[in-house]
XYZ file of C-alpha atoms in Angstrom:
712
model
C 190.320 99.895 -65.028
C 193.169 98.076 -66.575
C 195.431 96.104 -64.257
C 198.337 94.571 -65.532
C 201.198 92.674 -63.603
C 204.721 92.113 -65.367
C 208.316 91.413 -65.354
C 210.389 94.426 -65.646
C 212.261 93.422 -69.076
C 212.561 95.072 -72.434
C 210.307 92.342 -73.998
C 207.550 92.276 -71.237
C 207.321 96.290 -71.287
C 206.904 96.272 -75.073
C 203.672 94.099 -74.510
C 202.593 96.155 -71.643
C 202.937 99.250 -73.579
C 200.851 98.225 -76.686
C 197.881 97.202 -74.187
C 198.251 100.056 -71.911
C 198.152 102.633 -74.971
C 195.132 100.925 -76.466
C 193.100 101.751 -73.363
C 193.826 105.568 -73.087
C 191.663 108.018 -74.860
C 193.469 108.943 -78.411
C 194.480 112.424 -77.730
C 196.320 111.262 -74.558
C 197.808 107.909 -76.485
C 200.974 109.456 -77.831
C 201.817 111.998 -74.949
C 201.395 108.909 -72.503
C 203.029 106.298 -74.514
C 206.248 108.351 -74.543
C 206.411 108.839 -70.887
C 205.688 105.467 -70.412
C 208.258 104.202 -73.075
C 210.857 106.377 -71.081
C 210.024 105.168 -67.855
C 209.971 101.669 -68.716
C 213.511 102.226 -70.109
C 214.418 103.549 -66.751
C 213.067 100.924 -64.855
C 215.010 98.317 -67.361
C 218.356 100.044 -66.662
C 217.911 100.436 -63.057
C 216.435 97.552 -61.408
C 215.853 94.861 -64.461
C 214.236 91.492 -63.147
C 211.868 93.207 -60.677
C 208.121 92.523 -61.036
C 205.946 95.832 -61.547
C 202.152 96.895 -61.777
C 200.402 99.135 -63.914
C 196.746 100.278 -63.204
C 194.989 102.723 -65.885
C 191.632 104.039 -64.234
C 189.214 106.583 -64.792
C 187.742 108.719 -67.729
C 190.617 111.177 -67.386
C 192.969 108.653 -66.909
C 195.505 108.360 -63.924
C 198.381 105.708 -65.027
C 199.809 104.132 -61.565
C 203.160 102.189 -61.940
C 204.497 100.315 -58.942
C 208.141 98.679 -59.186
C 209.668 96.606 -56.171
C 213.386 97.566 -55.836
C 215.779 100.251 -54.905
C 214.668 104.099 -54.919
C 214.899 105.476 -58.647
C 214.028 109.387 -58.887
C 213.116 110.447 -62.557
C 214.688 113.929 -61.600
C 217.986 112.835 -60.126
C 221.344 111.387 -61.198
C 220.792 107.675 -62.380
C 223.453 105.098 -63.492
C 222.986 105.598 -67.383
C 225.431 103.703 -69.703
C 228.926 105.307 -70.593
C 228.328 105.448 -74.043
C 227.945 109.101 -75.256
C 224.917 108.368 -77.381
C 223.522 107.045 -74.010
C 224.334 110.361 -72.284
C 222.235 112.264 -75.137
C 219.506 110.058 -74.892
C 219.594 110.339 -71.109
C 219.295 114.453 -71.639
C 216.789 114.183 -73.726
C 214.740 111.784 -71.282
C 215.077 114.056 -68.395
C 213.937 116.961 -70.477
C 210.880 115.162 -71.298
C 210.604 114.259 -67.398
C 210.930 117.826 -66.865
C 208.475 119.269 -69.221
C 206.070 116.765 -68.017
C 206.722 117.336 -64.058
C 202.791 118.403 -63.444
C 202.071 115.269 -64.887
C 204.198 113.020 -63.058
C 204.226 112.251 -59.210
C 206.554 110.091 -57.695
C 207.153 108.563 -53.937
C 209.029 105.649 -52.702
C 208.116 103.238 -49.772
C 211.262 102.737 -48.219
C 210.015 99.911 -45.604
C 208.071 98.071 -48.941
C 211.117 98.958 -51.169
C 208.293 100.136 -53.513
C 208.603 103.030 -56.548
C 205.276 104.358 -57.261
C 205.010 106.724 -60.358
C 201.432 108.157 -61.220
C 200.910 109.983 -64.662
C 197.779 111.951 -64.636
C 196.594 115.296 -66.607
C 197.420 118.217 -64.511
C 194.467 119.985 -62.750
C 193.205 123.181 -64.322
C 192.440 124.855 -61.094
C 195.260 127.216 -59.998
C 197.669 126.341 -57.822
C 198.573 128.256 -54.526
C 201.951 129.334 -56.494
C 199.890 130.800 -59.450
C 197.331 132.642 -56.871
C 200.016 134.149 -55.262
C 202.239 135.200 -58.113
C 198.659 136.482 -59.847
C 197.770 138.554 -56.800
C 200.997 140.307 -56.524
C 201.314 140.748 -60.468
C 198.980 143.411 -60.335
C 201.857 145.977 -60.250
C 200.062 148.266 -57.984
C 200.502 148.843 -54.383
C 199.322 146.657 -52.157
C 198.274 147.451 -48.715
C 199.073 145.566 -45.775
C 195.626 144.970 -44.867
C 194.783 143.388 -48.416
C 197.876 141.042 -48.360
C 196.839 139.937 -44.620
C 193.083 139.201 -45.978
C 194.589 137.775 -49.084
C 196.401 135.096 -47.319
C 192.953 134.713 -45.089
C 191.127 133.569 -48.301
C 193.739 131.682 -49.634
C 193.662 129.401 -46.619
C 189.818 129.453 -45.758
C 189.153 126.233 -44.365
C 192.441 126.008 -42.251
C 191.952 129.636 -40.686
C 188.128 128.595 -40.100
C 189.709 125.347 -38.380
C 192.180 127.798 -36.484
C 189.321 129.801 -35.529
C 187.380 126.800 -33.949
C 190.865 125.655 -32.436
C 191.370 129.373 -30.730
C 187.649 129.047 -29.256
C 188.190 126.265 -27.571
C 191.530 127.485 -26.207
C 189.118 130.066 -24.724
C 186.447 127.612 -23.218
C 188.105 127.964 -19.340
C 188.317 131.898 -19.446
C 184.707 132.136 -20.607
C 183.062 129.191 -18.605
C 185.024 129.402 -15.542
C 183.912 132.937 -14.132
C 180.116 131.685 -14.929
C 180.764 128.932 -12.751
C 182.459 130.999 -10.222
C 179.296 133.532 -10.008
C 176.626 130.847 -9.829
C 178.768 129.215 -6.890
C 178.812 132.435 -4.963
C 175.065 132.970 -5.513
C 174.177 129.250 -4.712
C 176.326 129.901 -1.394
C 174.535 133.110 -0.586
C 171.096 131.761 -1.314
C 171.777 128.633 0.792
C 171.145 126.373 -2.500
C 174.848 124.661 -2.877
C 174.087 121.126 -2.689
C 176.495 118.783 -3.814
C 174.323 117.818 -6.823
C 175.003 121.788 -7.941
C 178.533 122.052 -6.819
C 179.510 118.627 -8.892
C 177.700 119.409 -12.093
C 179.675 122.988 -11.954
C 183.020 121.470 -11.480
C 182.021 118.973 -14.110
C 181.307 121.809 -16.442
C 184.496 123.703 -15.528
C 186.383 120.435 -16.054
C 185.185 119.943 -19.450
C 186.238 123.708 -20.337
C 189.694 122.462 -19.296
C 189.853 119.445 -21.649
C 188.469 121.644 -24.368
C 191.406 123.747 -23.786
C 193.780 120.953 -23.990
C 192.411 119.646 -27.257
C 192.644 122.760 -28.318
C 196.484 123.298 -27.462
C 197.114 120.204 -29.031
C 195.612 121.361 -32.660
C 197.022 124.807 -32.272
C 200.483 123.442 -32.031
C 199.853 121.148 -35.214
C 197.298 122.844 -37.569
C 197.525 126.544 -36.737
C 201.445 126.630 -36.447
C 201.810 124.571 -39.574
C 199.400 126.988 -41.419
C 201.617 129.928 -40.527
C 205.193 128.596 -41.795
C 202.877 127.616 -45.025
C 202.431 131.271 -45.260
C 205.981 132.004 -44.492
C 207.240 129.342 -47.058
C 204.921 130.886 -49.741
C 205.665 134.311 -49.205
C 209.381 133.419 -49.409
C 209.039 131.305 -52.518
C 206.822 133.936 -54.082
C 209.663 136.269 -53.747
C 212.608 134.194 -54.930
C 210.862 133.021 -57.920
C 210.150 136.942 -58.699
C 213.617 137.707 -58.160
C 214.309 134.915 -60.771
C 212.043 136.868 -63.250
C 213.202 140.312 -62.275
C 215.544 142.333 -65.188
C 219.347 142.465 -64.804
C 219.037 146.026 -64.304
C 216.923 145.645 -61.225
C 219.877 143.215 -60.058
C 222.367 145.696 -60.520
C 220.686 148.575 -58.525
C 219.461 146.793 -55.508
C 221.859 145.486 -52.867
C 221.642 141.714 -51.990
C 221.975 142.540 -48.292
C 218.796 144.354 -48.560
C 217.061 141.398 -50.606
C 218.217 139.060 -47.765
C 216.676 141.209 -45.082
C 213.476 140.911 -46.818
C 213.461 137.376 -47.705
C 214.361 136.609 -43.983
C 213.661 138.789 -41.450
C 210.471 140.857 -42.910
C 208.853 137.333 -43.450
C 209.463 136.359 -39.804
C 207.809 139.794 -38.845
C 205.082 138.866 -41.190
C 204.533 135.509 -39.374
C 204.069 137.367 -36.054
C 201.149 139.090 -37.388
C 199.320 135.939 -37.960
C 200.821 133.850 -35.013
C 200.422 136.285 -32.240
C 198.560 139.318 -33.059
C 195.674 138.249 -34.696
C 195.518 134.907 -32.296
C 195.211 137.508 -29.664
C 193.066 139.751 -31.504
C 190.440 136.809 -32.140
C 190.704 135.753 -28.214
C 189.775 139.299 -27.286
C 186.844 139.527 -29.662
C 185.821 135.943 -28.215
C 185.889 137.813 -24.585
C 184.044 140.446 -25.805
C 181.451 138.270 -27.596
C 181.001 136.122 -24.447
C 181.049 139.545 -21.936
C 178.340 141.124 -24.381
C 175.705 137.635 -24.286
C 176.316 137.748 -20.299
C 175.927 141.148 -19.673
C 172.527 141.445 -21.808
C 171.387 138.525 -20.074
C 172.144 139.849 -16.487
C 172.002 143.420 -16.712
C 171.733 145.787 -20.026
C 173.207 148.845 -17.875
C 176.496 146.894 -17.668
C 176.657 146.084 -21.802
C 176.093 150.096 -21.840
C 179.448 150.330 -19.716
C 181.479 148.156 -21.818
C 180.188 149.783 -24.784
C 181.325 152.878 -23.482
C 184.692 151.738 -21.871
C 186.434 149.414 -24.517
C 186.311 152.039 -27.570
C 188.029 154.483 -25.205
C 190.708 151.890 -24.501
C 191.131 151.043 -27.906
C 191.186 154.600 -28.691
C 194.171 155.054 -26.652
C 195.996 151.911 -28.381
C 195.465 153.671 -31.727
C 196.871 156.847 -30.614
C 200.183 155.380 -29.427
C 200.385 153.276 -32.738
C 200.627 155.917 -34.990
C 203.434 157.537 -33.117
C 205.334 154.021 -33.339
C 204.703 153.614 -36.856
C 206.875 156.336 -38.449
C 209.832 155.162 -36.051
C 209.544 151.404 -37.104
C 209.600 152.170 -40.848
C 212.906 154.180 -39.934
C 214.355 151.524 -37.881
C 213.609 148.873 -40.693
C 215.277 150.785 -43.370
C 218.192 151.358 -41.061
C 218.526 147.592 -40.641
C 218.450 146.993 -44.532
C 221.231 149.274 -45.234
C 223.413 147.983 -42.264
C 222.777 144.540 -43.611
C 223.975 145.598 -47.398
C 226.981 147.513 -46.059
C 228.329 144.344 -43.803
C 227.833 142.298 -47.015
C 229.588 144.306 -49.142
C 232.479 144.408 -46.164
C 232.524 140.427 -46.334
C 233.069 140.654 -50.410
C 235.761 143.346 -50.203
C 237.364 141.539 -46.821
C 240.559 140.466 -49.122
C 240.829 143.661 -50.709
C 240.589 145.906 -47.590
C 242.999 143.551 -45.781
C 245.649 143.912 -48.736
C 245.662 147.776 -48.917
C 245.687 148.088 -44.966
C 242.081 149.590 -44.827
C 240.571 147.629 -42.311
C 239.517 150.522 -40.105
C 238.307 152.250 -43.054
C 236.020 149.714 -43.446
C 235.256 149.087 -39.756
C 234.240 152.925 -39.547
C 232.338 152.845 -42.601
C 230.143 149.935 -41.493
C 230.156 151.534 -37.972
C 228.386 154.571 -39.108
C 225.278 152.265 -40.150
C 225.524 150.352 -36.682
C 225.384 153.769 -35.016
C 222.337 154.633 -37.115
C 220.490 151.390 -35.850
C 221.670 151.868 -32.373
C 220.122 155.473 -32.616
C 216.737 154.600 -34.165
C 216.318 151.268 -32.198
C 216.991 153.106 -28.808
C 214.399 156.110 -29.924
C 211.920 153.067 -31.087
C 212.476 151.153 -27.765
C 212.031 154.078 -25.580
C 208.679 155.052 -27.101
C 207.644 151.471 -26.969
C 208.428 151.516 -23.222
C 206.478 154.613 -22.549
C 203.604 153.492 -24.798
C 203.264 150.352 -23.098
C 203.500 151.654 -19.572
C 200.869 154.716 -20.400
C 198.525 151.862 -21.789
C 198.750 149.620 -18.629
C 197.837 152.720 -16.269
C 195.379 153.892 -18.516
C 193.568 150.090 -18.865
C 194.271 149.583 -14.900
C 191.882 152.777 -14.341
C 189.463 151.469 -16.402
C 189.404 147.768 -14.559
C 188.884 150.201 -11.092
C 186.026 151.959 -12.838
C 184.559 148.854 -13.558
C 184.717 147.573 -10.138
C 183.194 150.397 -8.689
C 180.202 150.700 -11.062
C 179.254 146.835 -10.861
C 179.425 147.244 -6.956
C 176.941 150.276 -7.176
C 174.979 148.063 -9.616
C 174.952 145.402 -7.126
C 173.957 147.557 -4.031
C 171.155 148.991 -6.019
C 169.780 145.386 -6.725
C 170.478 145.364 -10.204
C 172.963 142.395 -10.395
C 173.763 139.812 -7.808
C 177.306 139.365 -5.910
C 177.875 136.678 -8.182
C 177.654 139.068 -11.202
C 180.101 141.205 -9.579
C 182.880 138.284 -9.920
C 181.425 137.402 -13.388
C 181.573 141.147 -14.864
C 184.889 141.971 -13.116
C 186.612 138.597 -14.225
C 185.422 139.123 -17.870
C 186.391 143.065 -17.770
C 190.007 142.083 -16.525
C 190.232 139.157 -19.076
C 189.328 141.718 -22.105
C 191.751 144.395 -20.412
C 194.492 141.876 -20.139
C 193.936 140.616 -23.485
C 193.779 144.213 -24.743
C 197.091 145.091 -22.752
C 198.480 142.050 -24.580
C 197.430 143.143 -27.919
C 198.871 146.761 -27.586
C 202.165 145.639 -26.006
C 202.031 143.801 -29.318
C 201.614 146.553 -31.178
C 205.067 147.636 -31.769
C 206.140 144.377 -33.149
C 202.740 144.145 -35.006
C 203.553 147.788 -36.704
C 206.857 146.350 -37.850
C 205.116 143.129 -39.519
C 202.695 145.742 -41.516
C 205.656 147.567 -42.391
C 207.316 144.380 -43.613
C 204.485 143.497 -45.827
C 205.090 146.839 -47.423
C 208.829 145.790 -47.832
C 208.065 142.500 -49.224
C 205.721 144.223 -51.546
C 208.634 146.320 -52.909
C 209.916 143.445 -54.689
C 206.732 141.533 -55.308
C 204.777 144.194 -56.822
C 207.613 145.387 -59.011
C 206.764 145.620 -62.777
C 210.727 145.385 -63.935
C 210.183 141.807 -65.084
C 212.431 140.465 -68.055
C 210.446 139.855 -71.248
C 210.372 136.333 -72.667
C 208.753 135.297 -75.775
C 206.606 132.106 -76.332
C 208.923 130.470 -78.997
C 210.584 127.234 -77.342
C 214.033 126.434 -78.708
C 214.739 122.922 -79.035
C 217.934 120.871 -79.175
C 218.492 121.496 -83.195
C 219.690 124.928 -82.472
C 222.497 126.027 -84.525
C 223.946 129.087 -83.231
C 223.875 131.462 -86.016
C 224.053 135.316 -84.259
C 223.100 138.344 -85.870
C 222.873 141.981 -84.469
C 220.881 144.081 -87.206
C 220.713 147.980 -86.373
C 220.837 147.218 -82.676
C 220.645 150.542 -80.568
C 220.792 150.316 -76.806
C 221.018 152.487 -73.638
C 221.630 152.222 -69.976
C 218.931 153.784 -68.048
C 221.531 155.664 -65.570
C 223.561 157.056 -68.692
C 222.880 159.919 -70.905
C 224.295 158.496 -74.319
C 223.735 155.172 -76.194
C 226.129 152.243 -75.074
C 225.444 150.993 -78.765
C 223.906 152.659 -81.881
C 223.149 151.130 -85.309
C 225.176 148.320 -84.340
C 225.342 145.477 -86.854
C 227.329 142.058 -86.667
C 226.830 138.472 -88.005
C 228.511 135.535 -86.501
C 227.888 132.265 -88.463
C 227.217 129.228 -86.700
C 229.944 126.992 -85.027
C 232.279 129.931 -85.740
C 234.361 131.737 -83.350
C 235.154 135.311 -82.655
C 237.064 137.369 -80.172
C 235.607 140.758 -79.243
C 238.152 143.504 -77.996
C 237.763 146.970 -76.747
C 238.578 149.305 -73.803
C 236.023 149.920 -70.786
C 232.670 150.911 -71.716
C 233.161 149.935 -75.937
C 230.119 147.622 -75.537
C 231.710 144.249 -75.082
C 229.719 143.177 -71.664
C 226.365 144.854 -73.578
C 226.922 142.618 -76.814
C 227.022 139.289 -74.367
C 224.204 140.443 -72.562
C 222.130 140.978 -75.471
C 223.212 137.609 -76.778
C 221.981 135.938 -73.609
C 218.563 137.858 -73.495
C 219.590 139.595 -70.187
C 219.259 143.117 -71.903
C 216.704 143.988 -74.632
C 217.523 146.369 -77.525
C 215.748 149.798 -77.625
C 215.543 149.478 -81.231
C 216.938 146.986 -83.888
C 216.827 143.485 -83.609
C 219.008 140.478 -82.285
C 218.481 137.149 -84.352
C 219.438 133.890 -83.682
C 219.028 131.023 -86.158
C 216.932 133.999 -87.756
C 214.508 133.948 -85.081
C 214.030 137.451 -83.128
C 215.498 136.793 -79.731
C 212.731 138.640 -78.345
C 210.306 136.190 -79.777
C 212.054 133.326 -78.153
C 210.898 131.496 -74.695
C 214.308 132.477 -72.926
C 214.181 129.471 -70.428
C 214.474 126.849 -73.315
C 216.905 129.439 -75.324
C 219.281 129.477 -72.491
C 219.643 125.837 -72.012
C 221.312 126.216 -75.368
C 224.125 128.474 -74.152
C 226.861 128.293 -71.345
C 228.705 131.235 -70.155
C 231.966 131.147 -68.451
C 232.636 134.555 -66.264
C 235.916 136.029 -65.238
C 235.339 134.969 -61.976
C 234.529 131.134 -61.529
C 231.209 130.697 -59.260
C 231.506 127.725 -57.129
C 229.581 126.835 -54.259
C 230.339 124.780 -51.023
C 229.710 121.194 -52.267
C 231.427 118.612 -54.051
C 233.461 118.918 -57.116
C 230.787 116.502 -59.007
C 227.803 118.737 -57.593
C 229.700 122.144 -58.992
C 230.139 120.505 -62.220
C 226.957 118.987 -62.766
C 225.074 122.028 -61.398
C 221.413 122.185 -63.185
C 222.269 118.913 -64.810
C 221.104 116.226 -63.072
C 221.213 113.851 -65.733
C 224.574 113.949 -66.682
C 226.489 110.649 -65.937
C 230.005 110.428 -64.270
C 231.665 108.835 -67.400
C 230.542 112.021 -69.327
C 231.924 114.021 -66.270
C 235.264 112.193 -66.718
C 235.607 112.717 -70.494
C 235.146 116.419 -70.198
C 237.594 116.696 -67.425
C 240.102 114.962 -69.863
C 239.144 117.862 -72.599
C 240.060 120.279 -70.296
C 243.132 118.751 -68.480
C 241.456 118.274 -65.296
C 241.341 114.479 -64.813
C 245.069 114.194 -63.538
C 244.283 116.897 -61.103
C 240.996 115.070 -59.468
C 242.877 111.788 -59.367
C 245.111 113.552 -56.792
C 242.025 114.632 -54.425
C 241.470 112.510 -51.434
C 237.806 111.637 -52.432
C 238.039 112.256 -56.219
C 235.012 114.091 -58.005
C 233.473 113.593 -54.399
C 235.726 116.026 -52.927
C 234.608 119.152 -51.298
C 235.284 122.209 -52.822
C 235.402 125.640 -49.951
C 233.399 128.539 -50.874
C 234.037 130.047 -54.038
C 236.818 127.818 -54.416
C 238.677 128.972 -51.599
C 241.192 125.854 -51.492
C 241.793 125.949 -55.347
C 244.328 127.568 -57.622
C 242.535 130.296 -59.965
C 243.424 128.228 -62.830
C 241.603 125.003 -61.604
C 238.757 127.139 -60.973
C 238.249 128.608 -64.509
C 239.148 124.770 -65.735
C 236.055 123.815 -63.494
C 234.036 126.377 -64.778
C 234.801 125.544 -68.616
C 234.292 122.084 -68.081
C 230.709 122.944 -66.346
C 229.969 125.071 -69.320
C 231.206 122.314 -71.960
C 228.665 119.492 -69.949
C 225.785 121.655 -71.249
C 226.461 120.619 -74.791
C 226.085 124.290 -75.862
C 225.275 125.497 -79.247
C 226.499 129.036 -77.907
C 229.691 129.338 -75.641
C 230.225 132.583 -74.428
C 233.811 133.294 -72.544
C 233.790 136.500 -70.598
C 237.399 137.747 -69.927
C 237.623 134.489 -68.681
C 241.549 134.018 -68.499
C 242.257 137.865 -67.040
C 242.891 137.065 -63.600
C 245.430 134.196 -64.496
C 248.778 133.955 -64.776
C 250.582 133.384 -67.938
C 250.926 129.647 -67.740
C 247.464 129.201 -66.742
C 246.297 131.264 -69.477
C 247.886 129.149 -72.195
C 246.742 126.045 -70.375
C 242.936 127.238 -70.451
C 243.504 128.807 -74.005
C 244.798 125.173 -75.474
C 241.755 123.745 -73.967
C 239.386 125.975 -75.735
C 241.071 125.475 -78.920
C 239.823 121.831 -78.751
C 236.278 122.892 -78.676
C 236.435 125.267 -81.598
C 234.410 124.696 -84.625
C 231.917 122.591 -82.206
C 229.631 125.666 -81.271
C 229.513 129.324 -81.866
C 231.941 130.702 -79.464
C 232.245 134.584 -78.336
C 235.250 135.439 -76.560
C 235.576 138.811 -74.515
C 239.441 139.468 -73.761
C 242.064 141.928 -73.271
C 244.669 139.523 -74.164
C 245.622 139.630 -77.999
C 246.591 135.563 -77.785
C 243.017 134.617 -78.268
C 242.908 136.718 -81.513
C 245.292 134.088 -82.968
C 243.162 131.085 -82.560
C 239.360 132.583 -83.473
C 238.234 132.816 -86.862
C 237.370 136.394 -86.556
C 238.419 139.274 -84.445
C 236.027 142.379 -83.698
C 237.298 145.788 -82.009
C 234.903 148.110 -80.299
C 234.930 151.760 -79.406
C 231.762 153.423 -77.976
C 229.455 150.690 -79.134
C 230.530 150.634 -82.649
C 233.134 148.450 -84.582
C 236.083 150.162 -85.711
C 237.905 147.150 -86.773
C 237.258 143.888 -87.607
C 238.622 140.622 -89.757
C 240.762 137.698 -89.359
C 243.805 137.852 -86.895
C 246.243 137.743 -89.800
C 244.154 140.127 -91.939
C 244.486 142.659 -89.014
C 247.902 142.282 -88.002
C 248.960 142.775 -91.833
C 247.417 146.350 -92.028
C 247.499 149.502 -90.109
C 244.513 149.827 -87.702
C 243.440 149.632 -84.053
C 244.160 145.942 -83.644
C 247.449 146.202 -85.366
C 248.388 149.139 -83.029
C 246.945 146.955 -80.072
C 249.258 143.959 -81.191
C 252.259 146.128 -81.702
C 252.068 147.696 -78.379
C 251.730 143.873 -76.839
């Protein structure tokens, strides 16, 4: 094992780098040297003067670097130099760390002020996330039972430990009836001396101690297991939603998705947390009763075998009656959630037009459906629970009668009556609890079906394997592209061809349904042509890795997407390597710097949800600044000035003029002013180009654009 102690400085780091690289296997030397080099650079810039220690150990090396000083997170903001080259270097460095995130582990000991970075080759074993994604990626309908068993197998050891914990919790209810029966028999037989009594009491106390220990572990290990399952399912759903196609998201209501992720997963956790726990304890008691009855009296075993299946049959009969109602109730809840979310999205529109009553009436229809289906479900559950309780109490009376007759005939002792009655009462009480939980368990089973509606769907966005690097130029070519939306009969685009040279700008005009949005979605890879090709720098877009490709593009939509948080966080969304100096230079480019100075906390000022405390022009400038911070090779401006007044629009257009020529720019607009500043103008109708050329060319000849310009 190599161990080096050194001073965090440029000279020392270079020496350490040489020594460390030589000790690594040849196939890892270049990769780890590059990672260590950038890591050392961070250390020098952040906590120069501190001492560090590096250790390299093992045949498959693990490099451990420990540095004393303040916390430095490699995947978050760090104080980069204000020079623009340093900003570019920080972006490259950040991407290097992100690309090797599975090789880098970092932690910080605040008490010792110690940063620890571990570089290690990733394990070839599948992660929990990979196993879950693989299980649900088969594309077939997976039954709730298969899903329940899958998560049990995924956490086999923890489930086994939880089983042992549940058994410990059950100890008093198994042991104390035996002690009671034995004491009764000893008293009847005049053998109840103090020694026997204290031994039995000691065993009882031991069972109670086991119960307390089991309760402790149940509150830690078992509950943690349940929360892990909840988090895994929710995380899997979020990952799947990120991969699903644009058409899927356009056709599903977000309220339904939210219900599935939050409420349905809560119900699933009930299956593991309560229902399976109750079922296991019931099986423990049945097992204990079976052993004792076989030892004491085989006739009692036969009685148990006859009565318990009948009691289970009663519960199954009622469960089937409830299952359908649960499904209807769940669907009514999803529809109501979606309606409420729509109402909230349209609150301003409905208020402006005086439609509050209409909206309330519309939502009330969904709420009344919940009320009706919920009332029917609760009525059925009440009847079901009542009949179950009565039927189980009848079985208990039958058990008491049968054991009394067996004692009268000399088959069992008087103490055994108490034992068997206690066991039978415990089994029936657990069975009653299980039956009472059946309605909620039915909802949980239905929720498994609900989440699988997302997790098992195959409508996944296609992505190629060719990674796109920072050298992308931004030349776009449409070649004989045909595209058709699934919910429409005709083609939105047919045999469409267009070339947009790198660093050139183009404005796209056309009426509703002309194909403007289709072009933008094809460029971003959100839609895939039915035939023909979209090329970027001569590479077919369907062959490109969309994740790396989209790092090179930026979109400014018609409505600025802002979230509650600081202005700085909104600007640097998804860009943790960006420095404040770079943010300030971009703010100056989009005429926002003076506005930021007027805010009470500057860049740290809080923006309300949706940018409610900003003007429309300010929101769009922030959206444009965020796009420019990405240093895009392709910039898409989608009707980004349509909602602005004339003054704000001209202000924004002046900002856009400054960036023309630095990247390929696509502008979709209804405003002819945008045509004056771009290299080329395209007019669409029905997915085809009906006019094309520079602004001067098009206004000097008769054609669709000339007519549009004349009317303006």
